[in-house]
Amino acid sequence: MASEETESSEFLKDKIVPEQQKDTSDTTCGFWRFKGPTLQRFASENIYMVIYGIAGCFLSIAFSYFNGTLTTLEKRYRIPTKITGVITVGNDISTVFSSAFLAYYAGRGHRPRWIGFGLVILAVFCLLMLCPQLIYGPGEDALKLTREYGESIDHTLNGTKRDEALCQKDKPSCLEDEAPSDFMPIMIFFLAQFVCGVGCSLFYTLGLSYMDDNSKKSKSPAMISWSAFLRMLGPAIGYSLASVCLRLYIDPFKEPLISKEDPRWIGAWWLGWIVLTVILLISAFFVGLFPKEMPSARARRLKAATSTGTGTGTGTGTEGESPLAERSFKDMVQTLKRLAVNKVYIYKTIGSNLYFFGYIPYWIFTPKYIEIQFKQSAAMANMATGTVALGFSAAGVLLSGYVVSKFRPSARAMAAWNCVVDYLTVAGIICYMLIGCQPSDRMNSLATLSAGDSCSLSCHCDYVHFAPVCSPTNETFISACHAGCSEKLTDDQGRTTYSGCKCISSSLSPNLTLPDENQFASDGVCPVDCYDQFLIYLAVMCLLKFVGATGRSTDLLLVLRCVPAEDKTIALGIGSMLFSVLSFIPSPIVFGWILDSYCLVWGKTCSTKGNCWLYDTSSLRYTMNLVSATLILVGSFWHIAVWYYAKDIKIFDDEELTDKARKGELMELKSKPSKNGKN
């Protein structure tokens, strides 16, 4: 009887399954006129992993480019950092409203096409980011610092107009400048980020679940790691692109009179968005060509269904899923209940939220932090953040993927390593507190003292724009007005100096009198050497990037494996929504408020404070890093709970081991003599 059942089973596999494994419209590549046998050869999980990883790379370029140009946007549109924090959370707000819904319903449709549609939405985000430049142009403040603008003013006024940035005997009236004083640029940036969140929800939740559903579990760690590695190239390229664009002046066709190291320098932040719009549209086309279900995944599903006698099923890649028409709100509530009682999922979500809340400022404000603390240019800060530090992140992702695929650690081992990553991160952030630059701290303090000096108060400098000058004693003043200068001189090479600066001596000592020939100042901040401290900070940051990246694949695998297969997509969507509500939205706002609270010099205008020019770098360094380290440390306790309850989670399939065991048993049976003495 056993031999008859075996023969019957083999007959079913040979006759029925091949019929069911034939390509259908769900397993056919392409759409509209872009389809055919030529495209079908690319319908494999490996090709999808590469294309999805490259598209993720482009998306990461857009995010990192935005972060890299953040300080430039603040200068151009006079935006306080706390408002910048509100702008950055726009995409997380839309994620809250869209991620769970899109993951649940779009996840039952043609996922690659939905992912492609998400990339089109992201291209719209790039266009919206470009709009303020098209509407408002480079701005008068930036144009004033170009040779062409100065020549036109001199030609018009014949040099008879007194410079309002010099010491004034009478208090000037407050005149609104021509820069956009309303919230329209801020609203456009926020709208762009809001649109971005919808596209990201489609890309990440559907893309990862589609990859996991259409590949063997034994290959998932390697595929996730390789796609993450490709995405990790994005920030490196994005920050490098920002560095290149910011080296050009905001109006590339005019010659600036200041150097790139001058804090008033505003680079061509808008150029990169044109490139990003094009490449995102191209990637959307290629992702949308993939089938609803990979032929190889369909073959595995049908084979499993035949061997278990559960039927062929009509899912979209996950066994047991019902069609979209059969999904209901009641079914979604049942899914949420299952997730709510899943201890590993809940504890993992809480721990990750605390980690993200504490670490988000280093994702968003790292270039700004480097500019503030170590007096590096925006281009240098972006280059260091993008090329060097993120290269270590990519290495960490690849190494962790190799280790997980090679040694197949248990769920508990993965959870334990995530705890180690937390504690190493806390140790690195504590090192950040100790890495400062005393010359930078001293320069900011002296500049603030000069602003409140009685000498400068008599010059009525309240509404003078930040235009630093350097005295012969290497002291930086906020402007020539704050230095009490009365005359402005410009040589043939465009270099500007100021004379008659009566406040230079009073700032050093009220009783000190300097000769008239020493009461002058040169345009720009005084030189500050913080390069050695910057290199030490960069070394610690690289180590943290490497360690943090090694926990990415293990983190995602724990989430994917701790929930039932049919809840995988919605678990990612709910997790994305909770991260947005609890971390991604409040964290940039809170840390933006912390940055603003330590501002020493505001770009004051008639209606608003504008952006911050100088910070109390010492106090900011201790407060920001201490708050981050505390949050991550608290989150590590929840990850310990994940380690405790992760003992029963199965990370890898046993199908490959089972096949090897069956082959071993077959060879053993062939080598043993039977009871009747025959082999």
XYZ file of C-alpha atoms in Angstrom:
679
model
C 0.000 0.000 0.000
C 2.843 2.366 0.820
C 4.371 1.896 -2.613
C 1.007 2.547 -4.271
C 0.578 5.809 -2.309
C 4.084 6.856 -3.313
C 3.395 6.154 -6.961
C 0.102 8.088 -6.740
C 1.896 11.055 -5.170
C 4.574 11.002 -7.859
C 1.839 10.870 -10.525
C 0.215 13.995 -9.067
C 3.533 15.806 -9.026
C 4.329 14.808 -12.606
C 0.903 15.473 -14.137
C -1.030 18.029 -12.093
C 1.643 20.379 -10.787
C 3.266 21.087 -14.170
C -0.119 22.192 -15.485
C -0.532 24.544 -12.543
C 3.006 25.851 -12.860
C 2.488 27.230 -16.355
C 2.944 30.981 -16.610
C -0.249 32.956 -16.139
C -0.916 36.660 -16.344
C 0.096 36.899 -12.679
C 3.580 35.553 -13.419
C 4.198 37.445 -16.661
C 6.562 40.415 -16.778
C 5.616 43.750 -18.280
C 2.566 45.895 -18.931
C 0.863 47.571 -21.894
C 3.260 47.336 -24.864
C 6.279 46.585 -22.695
C 6.001 42.808 -22.356
C 7.036 39.631 -24.104
C 9.335 36.585 -23.851
C 12.435 38.788 -23.766
C 11.350 40.373 -20.491
C 10.205 37.076 -18.989
C 13.759 35.837 -18.554
C 14.267 38.607 -15.978
C 11.405 37.366 -13.774
C 13.581 36.126 -10.929
C 14.023 37.072 -7.305
C 17.700 37.945 -7.842
C 16.916 40.447 -10.604
C 14.155 41.944 -8.467
C 16.550 42.266 -5.539
C 18.992 44.233 -7.700
C 16.349 46.514 -9.272
C 14.601 47.093 -5.947
C 17.939 47.816 -4.272
C 18.896 50.323 -6.977
C 15.501 52.040 -6.688
C 15.999 52.139 -2.917
C 19.408 53.671 -3.561
C 17.793 56.477 -5.567
C 15.263 57.041 -2.792
C 18.047 57.183 -0.215
C 19.862 59.704 -2.408
C 16.801 61.966 -2.226
C 16.557 61.700 1.573
C 20.249 62.293 2.186
C 20.333 65.147 -0.344
C 17.522 66.839 1.568
C 19.382 66.397 4.866
C 22.591 67.639 3.272
C 20.994 70.870 2.052
C 19.011 71.506 5.237
C 21.270 74.217 6.678
C 21.334 75.958 3.312
C 17.525 76.006 3.197
C 17.502 77.514 6.698
C 19.834 80.306 5.588
C 18.044 80.968 2.314
C 14.492 81.122 3.714
C 15.391 82.105 7.319
C 13.876 79.018 8.902
C 14.508 78.169 12.593
C 15.631 74.604 13.244
C 12.443 73.695 15.116
C 10.451 74.645 11.999
C 12.875 72.580 9.943
C 12.058 69.688 12.263
C 8.356 70.169 11.520
C 9.085 70.133 7.775
C 11.053 66.882 8.011
C 8.182 65.072 9.767
C 5.739 65.819 6.950
C 6.507 62.470 5.321
C 5.989 60.678 8.642
C 2.604 62.322 9.153
C 1.393 61.016 5.796
C 2.920 57.630 6.634
C 0.686 57.457 9.709
C -2.437 57.843 7.591
C -1.359 55.741 4.634
C 1.044 52.961 5.627
C -1.362 50.535 7.308
C -4.126 51.091 4.731
C -1.835 50.799 1.717
C 0.058 47.820 3.156
C -3.161 45.937 3.813
C -5.103 46.579 0.609
C -2.422 47.375 -1.978
C -0.499 44.383 -0.636
C -3.184 42.108 -2.112
C -2.946 43.716 -5.536
C -0.142 43.881 -8.092
C 2.609 44.910 -5.681
C 5.389 45.798 -8.189
C 3.076 48.224 -9.987
C 2.054 49.798 -6.685
C 5.750 50.145 -5.821
C 6.359 51.808 -9.203
C 3.475 54.179 -8.511
C 5.107 55.022 -5.192
C 8.311 55.965 -7.026
C 6.311 58.257 -9.335
C 4.928 59.978 -6.229
C 8.490 60.405 -4.994
C 9.407 62.079 -8.293
C 6.568 64.558 -7.622
C 8.140 65.162 -4.198
C 11.400 66.169 -5.905
C 9.576 68.596 -8.195
C 7.856 70.226 -5.231
C 11.206 70.672 -3.496
C 12.404 72.542 -6.583
C 9.411 74.915 -6.694
C 10.593 77.591 -4.168
C 13.698 78.237 -6.261
C 11.562 78.624 -9.380
C 9.166 80.971 -7.581
C 11.471 83.126 -5.457
C 14.853 82.803 -7.171
C 18.178 83.048 -5.333
C 17.095 85.939 -3.074
C 18.480 89.436 -2.611
C 20.687 88.528 0.371
C 22.623 86.066 -1.774
C 22.769 88.425 -4.755
C 24.239 91.222 -2.600
C 27.300 89.045 -2.110
C 28.024 88.769 -5.843
C 30.233 91.026 -7.928
C 27.543 91.590 -10.580
C 25.019 92.861 -8.019
C 27.551 95.245 -6.446
C 28.505 96.686 -9.834
C 24.871 97.324 -10.721
C 24.259 99.115 -7.414
C 27.380 101.264 -7.833
C 26.342 102.130 -11.379
C 22.850 103.106 -10.267
C 23.714 105.070 -7.117
C 27.237 106.234 -8.087
C 28.442 105.023 -4.705
C 26.623 107.805 -2.780
C 24.483 105.553 -0.586
C 25.847 104.813 2.894
C 26.150 101.132 3.837
C 23.392 100.342 6.356
C 25.555 97.604 7.879
C 27.917 100.211 9.384
C 27.539 102.055 12.678
C 24.458 104.323 12.647
C 24.012 107.382 14.868
C 20.247 107.284 14.597
C 18.076 104.243 15.097
C 16.965 103.112 11.621
C 13.361 102.276 10.874
C 12.493 98.625 10.409
C 12.158 97.928 6.699
C 10.858 94.628 5.398
C 13.329 93.034 3.027
C 12.446 91.447 -0.264
C 13.043 87.896 0.922
C 9.885 85.784 1.336
C 8.619 86.695 4.797
C 5.505 84.528 4.681
C 5.232 80.802 5.246
C 4.754 79.886 1.608
C 8.209 78.278 1.107
C 7.770 76.399 4.384
C 4.330 75.165 3.280
C 5.725 73.990 -0.063
C 8.529 72.069 1.647
C 6.066 70.525 4.101
C 3.709 69.520 1.275
C 6.624 67.925 -0.557
C 7.533 65.884 2.512
C 3.888 64.907 3.018
C 3.698 63.575 -0.546
C 7.018 61.788 0.000
C 5.555 59.788 2.907
C 2.898 58.196 0.702
C 5.475 57.062 -1.827
C 7.747 55.686 0.890
C 4.881 53.696 2.419
C 4.266 51.969 -0.887
C 7.938 51.386 -1.580
C 9.141 49.953 1.706
C 6.199 47.934 3.056
C 5.225 46.356 -0.267
C 8.779 45.997 -1.565
C 10.143 44.071 1.412
C 7.137 41.775 1.738
C 7.203 41.043 -2.022
C 10.889 40.125 -1.773
C 10.333 37.853 1.221
C 7.266 36.164 -0.292
C 9.004 35.421 -3.592
C 12.250 33.966 -2.252
C 13.253 30.995 -0.128
C 13.561 31.708 3.568
C 17.122 30.437 3.463
C 17.948 33.175 0.919
C 16.037 35.996 2.615
C 18.884 37.202 4.883
C 21.322 37.479 1.991
C 18.771 39.180 -0.284
C 17.717 41.636 2.419
C 21.365 42.423 3.143
C 22.269 42.937 -0.517
C 19.258 45.171 -1.163
C 20.092 47.087 2.030
C 23.689 47.395 0.825
C 22.505 48.909 -2.447
C 20.298 51.311 -0.503
C 23.266 52.193 1.697
C 25.078 53.480 -1.370
C 22.326 56.080 -1.707
C 23.225 58.277 1.278
C 26.875 58.261 0.219
C 25.889 59.430 -3.261
C 23.263 61.844 -1.933
C 25.587 63.616 0.484
C 28.280 63.713 -2.203
C 25.776 65.221 -4.640
C 24.845 67.804 -2.012
C 28.529 68.565 -1.479
C 29.071 69.109 -5.205
C 25.987 71.321 -5.597
C 26.757 73.385 -2.490
C 30.234 74.157 -3.809
C 28.463 76.141 -6.542
C 26.861 79.431 -5.589
C 23.062 79.547 -5.498
C 23.204 81.484 -8.758
C 25.934 79.612 -10.664
C 26.085 82.320 -13.322
C 27.252 85.032 -10.910
C 30.629 85.478 -9.209
C 30.401 85.462 -5.388
C 32.533 87.815 -3.310
C 32.816 85.407 -0.362
C 34.489 82.024 0.024
C 32.772 78.666 0.545
C 33.935 78.653 4.174
C 32.042 81.870 4.909
C 28.873 81.090 6.942
C 26.890 83.367 4.615
C 27.655 81.139 1.608
C 24.468 79.720 0.071
C 25.099 76.907 -2.378
C 23.031 75.758 -5.361
C 20.787 73.514 -3.237
C 18.183 73.195 -6.000
C 20.311 71.585 -8.716
C 20.167 68.042 -7.353
C 16.364 67.864 -7.365
C 16.320 68.029 -11.166
C 18.545 64.953 -11.426
C 16.580 63.062 -8.761
C 13.252 63.616 -10.518
C 14.542 61.958 -13.694
C 16.177 58.918 -12.071
C 13.151 58.172 -9.869
C 10.848 58.134 -12.899
C 13.203 55.725 -14.696
C 13.360 53.398 -11.677
C 9.546 53.432 -11.393
C 9.286 52.076 -14.930
C 11.635 49.144 -14.321
C 10.119 48.121 -10.977
C 6.622 48.141 -12.478
C 7.668 45.535 -15.080
C 7.892 42.692 -12.540
C 5.011 40.179 -12.325
C 2.471 39.952 -9.549
C 4.120 36.699 -8.451
C 7.463 35.230 -9.469
C 7.206 31.977 -11.470
C 9.648 30.270 -9.099
C 7.633 31.362 -6.070
C 4.442 30.083 -7.680
C 6.107 26.742 -8.367
C 7.163 26.397 -4.738
C 3.701 27.327 -3.498
C 1.958 24.827 -5.739
C 4.417 22.102 -4.810
C 3.818 22.737 -1.127
C 0.048 22.820 -1.640
C 0.090 19.502 -3.549
C 2.279 17.741 -1.005
C 0.057 18.832 1.893
C -3.200 18.330 0.017
C -4.428 21.880 0.742
C -5.097 22.814 -2.862
C -3.357 25.202 -5.174
C -4.584 28.462 -3.708
C -5.013 31.768 -5.452
C -2.896 34.033 -3.296
C -0.434 36.621 -4.365
C 2.597 34.805 -3.123
C 1.728 33.950 0.474
C -0.045 30.697 1.104
C -3.478 31.010 2.562
C -4.161 34.599 1.594
C -7.625 35.378 0.368
C -8.460 37.604 -2.598
C -8.857 41.333 -2.098
C -12.627 41.132 -2.437
C -12.812 38.778 0.534
C -10.773 41.033 2.787
C -12.860 43.061 5.212
C -12.509 45.519 8.009
C -13.395 42.770 10.472
C -10.564 40.634 9.131
C -8.168 43.552 9.547
C -9.267 43.963 13.184
C -8.513 40.286 13.790
C -5.070 40.789 12.309
C -4.433 43.744 14.613
C -5.497 41.668 17.615
C -2.991 38.964 16.696
C -0.230 41.566 16.484
C -1.272 43.174 19.782
C -0.757 39.941 21.727
C 2.532 39.104 19.989
C 5.068 39.933 22.722
C 8.136 39.809 20.490
C 6.532 42.147 17.944
C 5.319 44.604 20.600
C 8.578 44.677 22.588
C 10.621 44.961 19.387
C 8.492 47.893 18.259
C 8.866 49.716 21.601
C 12.628 49.176 21.736
C 13.107 50.263 18.137
C 10.999 53.376 18.723
C 13.217 54.488 21.595
C 16.340 53.742 19.540
C 15.033 55.713 16.562
C 13.915 58.628 18.752
C 17.417 58.956 20.148
C 19.322 58.347 16.913
C 17.228 60.343 14.409
C 19.056 63.659 15.084
C 22.272 62.022 13.857
C 20.530 61.038 10.615
C 19.037 64.479 10.001
C 21.321 67.006 11.684
C 24.801 65.429 11.353
C 26.005 67.878 8.637
C 24.603 70.767 10.673
C 26.270 69.417 13.831
C 29.643 69.263 12.065
C 29.233 72.810 10.750
C 28.327 74.123 14.208
C 30.827 72.242 16.361
C 33.884 72.038 14.102
C 33.418 75.084 11.813
C 33.522 73.059 8.609
C 31.863 74.198 5.381
C 28.555 72.677 4.288
C 30.307 70.942 1.390
C 32.939 69.373 3.682
C 30.321 68.294 6.233
C 28.274 66.548 3.552
C 31.294 64.898 1.972
C 32.457 63.479 5.304
C 28.977 62.281 6.245
C 28.269 60.753 2.871
C 31.436 59.154 1.579
C 33.451 58.110 4.609
C 30.919 57.365 7.352
C 28.288 55.700 5.193
C 30.928 53.515 3.563
C 31.328 51.882 6.962
C 27.551 51.434 7.140
C 27.558 49.574 3.836
C 30.387 47.338 5.062
C 28.425 46.556 8.228
C 25.332 45.559 6.267
C 27.298 43.236 3.971
C 29.211 41.620 6.836
C 26.067 40.962 8.874
C 24.308 39.477 5.841
C 27.229 37.132 5.207
C 27.430 36.034 8.852
C 23.687 35.398 9.132
C 23.550 33.447 5.852
C 26.697 31.454 6.639
C 26.180 30.546 10.294
C 22.362 30.808 10.540
C 22.180 32.091 14.126
C 19.064 31.539 16.186
C 16.497 34.231 16.869
C 17.884 34.628 20.391
C 21.394 35.147 19.075
C 20.121 37.863 16.729
C 18.215 39.554 19.558
C 21.296 39.397 21.795
C 23.415 41.079 19.129
C 20.851 43.868 18.815
C 21.304 44.519 22.556
C 25.081 44.691 22.075
C 24.563 47.207 19.251
C 22.493 49.387 21.608
C 25.195 49.494 24.292
C 27.994 50.173 21.805
C 25.907 53.007 20.345
C 25.422 54.528 23.808
C 29.194 54.338 24.419
C 29.888 56.082 21.093
C 27.419 58.891 21.801
C 29.057 59.478 25.183
C 32.324 59.907 23.268
C 30.579 62.565 21.158
C 30.040 64.622 24.323
C 33.771 64.650 25.007
C 34.819 65.666 21.474
C 34.614 69.438 21.265
C 36.627 72.333 19.904
C 37.582 75.001 22.453
C 38.536 77.656 19.852
C 35.062 77.265 18.335
C 33.371 77.535 21.739
C 35.430 80.648 22.555
C 34.738 82.325 19.207
C 30.965 81.972 19.614
C 31.097 83.311 23.173
C 33.139 86.370 22.181
C 30.806 87.118 19.272
C 27.836 87.048 21.627
C 29.547 89.332 24.142
C 30.297 91.822 21.388
C 26.601 91.898 20.486
C 25.711 93.093 23.982
C 28.580 95.540 24.348
C 27.536 99.122 25.151
C 29.649 100.370 22.277
C 27.761 98.330 19.693
C 24.407 99.194 21.269
C 25.039 102.834 20.409
C 25.364 101.860 16.754
C 21.770 100.515 16.530
C 22.594 97.127 14.983
C 19.309 95.336 15.808
C 18.279 94.597 12.225
C 21.715 94.293 10.653
C 22.113 90.933 8.894
C 24.755 88.488 10.045
C 27.937 89.525 8.206
C 30.903 88.575 10.424
C 34.140 90.526 10.490
C 37.481 89.666 12.096
C 39.580 92.053 14.173
C 43.414 92.161 14.290
C 43.188 90.405 17.691
C 41.435 87.406 16.062
C 38.046 88.256 17.523
C 34.906 87.696 15.456
C 32.143 90.306 15.465
C 28.615 89.633 14.222
C 28.890 92.479 11.707
C 30.825 95.607 10.953
C 28.106 97.521 12.771
C 28.700 95.511 15.970
C 32.419 96.321 15.627
C 31.523 100.021 15.427
C 33.106 100.436 11.987
C 32.397 103.656 10.090
C 33.972 103.105 6.664
C 33.959 100.278 4.140
C 36.812 99.787 1.671
C 36.939 97.386 -1.297
C 40.134 96.781 -3.244
C 40.522 95.867 -6.917
C 40.364 92.135 -6.127
C 37.004 92.434 -4.381
C 38.352 92.046 -0.827
C 36.488 94.108 1.760
C 37.928 95.766 4.880
C 36.385 98.120 7.443
C 38.033 101.038 9.245
C 37.224 103.227 12.217
C 36.031 100.220 14.236
C 35.797 101.844 17.667
C 34.248 98.812 19.399
C 37.283 96.578 18.853
C 39.207 98.087 21.737
C 36.204 98.311 24.092
C 35.414 94.638 23.635
C 38.859 93.709 24.946
C 38.979 96.146 27.844
C 37.070 99.374 28.503
C 40.285 101.154 29.474
C 42.326 99.891 26.513
C 42.934 102.285 23.654
C 44.209 100.962 20.358
C 45.895 103.112 17.702
C 43.595 104.118 14.890
C 45.544 101.989 12.423
C 44.595 98.870 14.477
C 40.901 99.706 14.609
C 40.049 97.902 11.416
C 38.408 94.575 10.555
C 38.452 92.218 7.592
C 35.388 90.640 6.057
C 34.535 87.094 7.244
C 34.939 85.044 10.414
C 38.309 84.671 12.085
C 40.093 81.405 11.237
C 39.442 78.576 13.710
C 41.363 75.301 13.565
C 39.102 72.403 14.629
C 40.298 69.911 12.037
C 41.956 67.480 14.448
C 38.835 67.306 16.621
C 36.768 66.871 13.474
C 38.854 63.838 12.442
C 38.430 62.253 15.885
C 34.668 62.802 15.694
C 34.625 61.312 12.207
C 36.471 58.188 13.399
C 33.945 57.587 16.199
C 31.067 58.220 13.806
C 32.429 55.646 11.335
C 32.655 53.044 14.095
C 29.077 53.757 15.173
C 27.820 53.558 11.591
C 29.503 50.167 11.144
C 28.166 48.709 14.399
C 24.650 50.050 13.866
C 24.485 48.675 10.316
C 25.295 45.125 11.485
C 21.978 45.032 13.317
C 19.754 46.025 10.396
C 19.243 42.640 8.754
C 18.814 40.826 12.092
C 16.326 43.483 13.193
C 14.200 43.053 10.072
C 14.376 39.253 10.164
C 13.050 39.175 13.722
C 10.053 41.286 12.681
C 9.353 39.194 9.571
C 9.572 35.860 11.405
C 7.782 36.683 14.661
C 4.410 37.095 12.893
C 2.366 34.639 10.775
C 3.031 34.715 7.039
C -0.360 36.228 6.255
C 0.283 39.124 8.689
C 3.733 39.989 7.352
C 2.785 42.962 5.168
C 0.384 44.507 7.658
C 2.985 44.044 10.445
C 5.465 46.110 8.458
C 2.792 48.722 7.736
C 1.690 49.003 11.369
C 5.312 49.155 12.484
C 5.993 51.952 10.013
C 2.969 53.851 11.298
C 4.004 53.467 14.954
C 7.564 54.539 14.185
C 6.194 57.657 12.532
C 3.832 58.553 15.400
C 6.193 57.786 18.273
C 9.640 58.559 16.826
C 9.960 60.033 13.357
C 7.449 62.836 14.001
C 8.325 64.037 17.529
C 12.089 63.427 17.465
C 13.102 66.033 14.807
C 10.826 68.590 16.446
C 12.207 67.941 19.952
C 15.837 68.024 18.863
C 15.167 71.020 16.610
C 13.825 72.800 19.688
C 16.963 71.782 21.627
C 19.156 73.243 18.876
C 17.211 76.509 18.827
C 17.275 76.795 22.633
C 21.077 77.106 22.499
C 21.118 79.737 19.763
C 23.217 82.801 20.565
C 22.702 84.949 17.462
C 19.474 85.009 15.465
C 19.047 86.429 11.975
C 16.567 88.989 13.261
C 14.073 90.560 10.853
C 11.096 92.858 11.342
C 8.598 90.003 11.628
C 10.523 86.906 12.762
C 13.759 85.753 14.379
C 14.761 83.952 11.185
C 17.506 81.334 11.281
C 20.253 80.880 13.861
C 23.825 81.904 12.982
C 25.770 81.071 16.151
C 25.200 78.447 18.878
C 26.428 77.769 22.396
C 28.368 74.787 21.082
C 29.542 73.452 24.444
C 26.110 73.314 26.117
C 24.486 72.033 22.936
C 27.026 69.222 22.630
C 26.365 67.909 26.144
C 22.573 68.261 26.097
C 21.907 66.779 22.669
C 24.166 63.753 23.105
C 23.084 63.034 26.687
C 19.389 62.986 25.736
C 20.083 60.655 22.793
C 22.202 58.245 24.847
C 19.541 58.043 27.572
C 16.755 57.184 25.120
C 18.792 54.446 23.418
C 19.808 52.996 26.789
C 16.151 52.732 27.881
C 15.292 51.087 24.553
C 17.948 48.408 25.142
C 15.930 47.079 28.116
C 13.011 46.303 25.799
C 15.399 44.517 23.448
C 16.425 42.329 26.381
C 12.748 41.348 26.675
C 12.771 40.499 22.953
C 15.761 38.219 23.585
C 13.850 36.445 26.373
C 10.708 35.739 24.313
C 12.454 35.016 20.985
C 13.416 31.446 21.904
C 10.609 29.837 19.874
C 10.977 31.943 16.705
C 12.064 30.037 13.618
C 14.228 32.179 11.341
C 15.154 29.706 8.586
C 13.271 27.055 6.640
C 14.183 23.422 7.125
C 13.423 22.489 3.528
C 17.056 22.448 2.415
C 18.101 20.455 5.474
C 15.161 18.104 4.928
C 16.145 17.509 1.312
C 19.715 16.756 2.377
C 18.460 14.408 5.080
C 16.244 12.555 2.619
C 19.143 12.157 0.229
C 21.273 10.858 3.087
C 18.622 8.365 4.134
C 18.224 7.178 0.526
C 21.963 6.580 0.190
C 21.960 4.759 3.510
C 19.103 2.488 2.441
C 20.849 1.688 -0.809
C 24.024 0.749 1.028
C 22.238 -1.586 3.499
C 21.125 -5.139 2.546
C 17.428 -5.863 2.763
C 15.949 -8.603 4.972
C 15.890 -11.151 2.134
C 19.592 -10.582 1.517
C 19.191 -8.432 -1.618
C 20.346 -4.859 -2.050
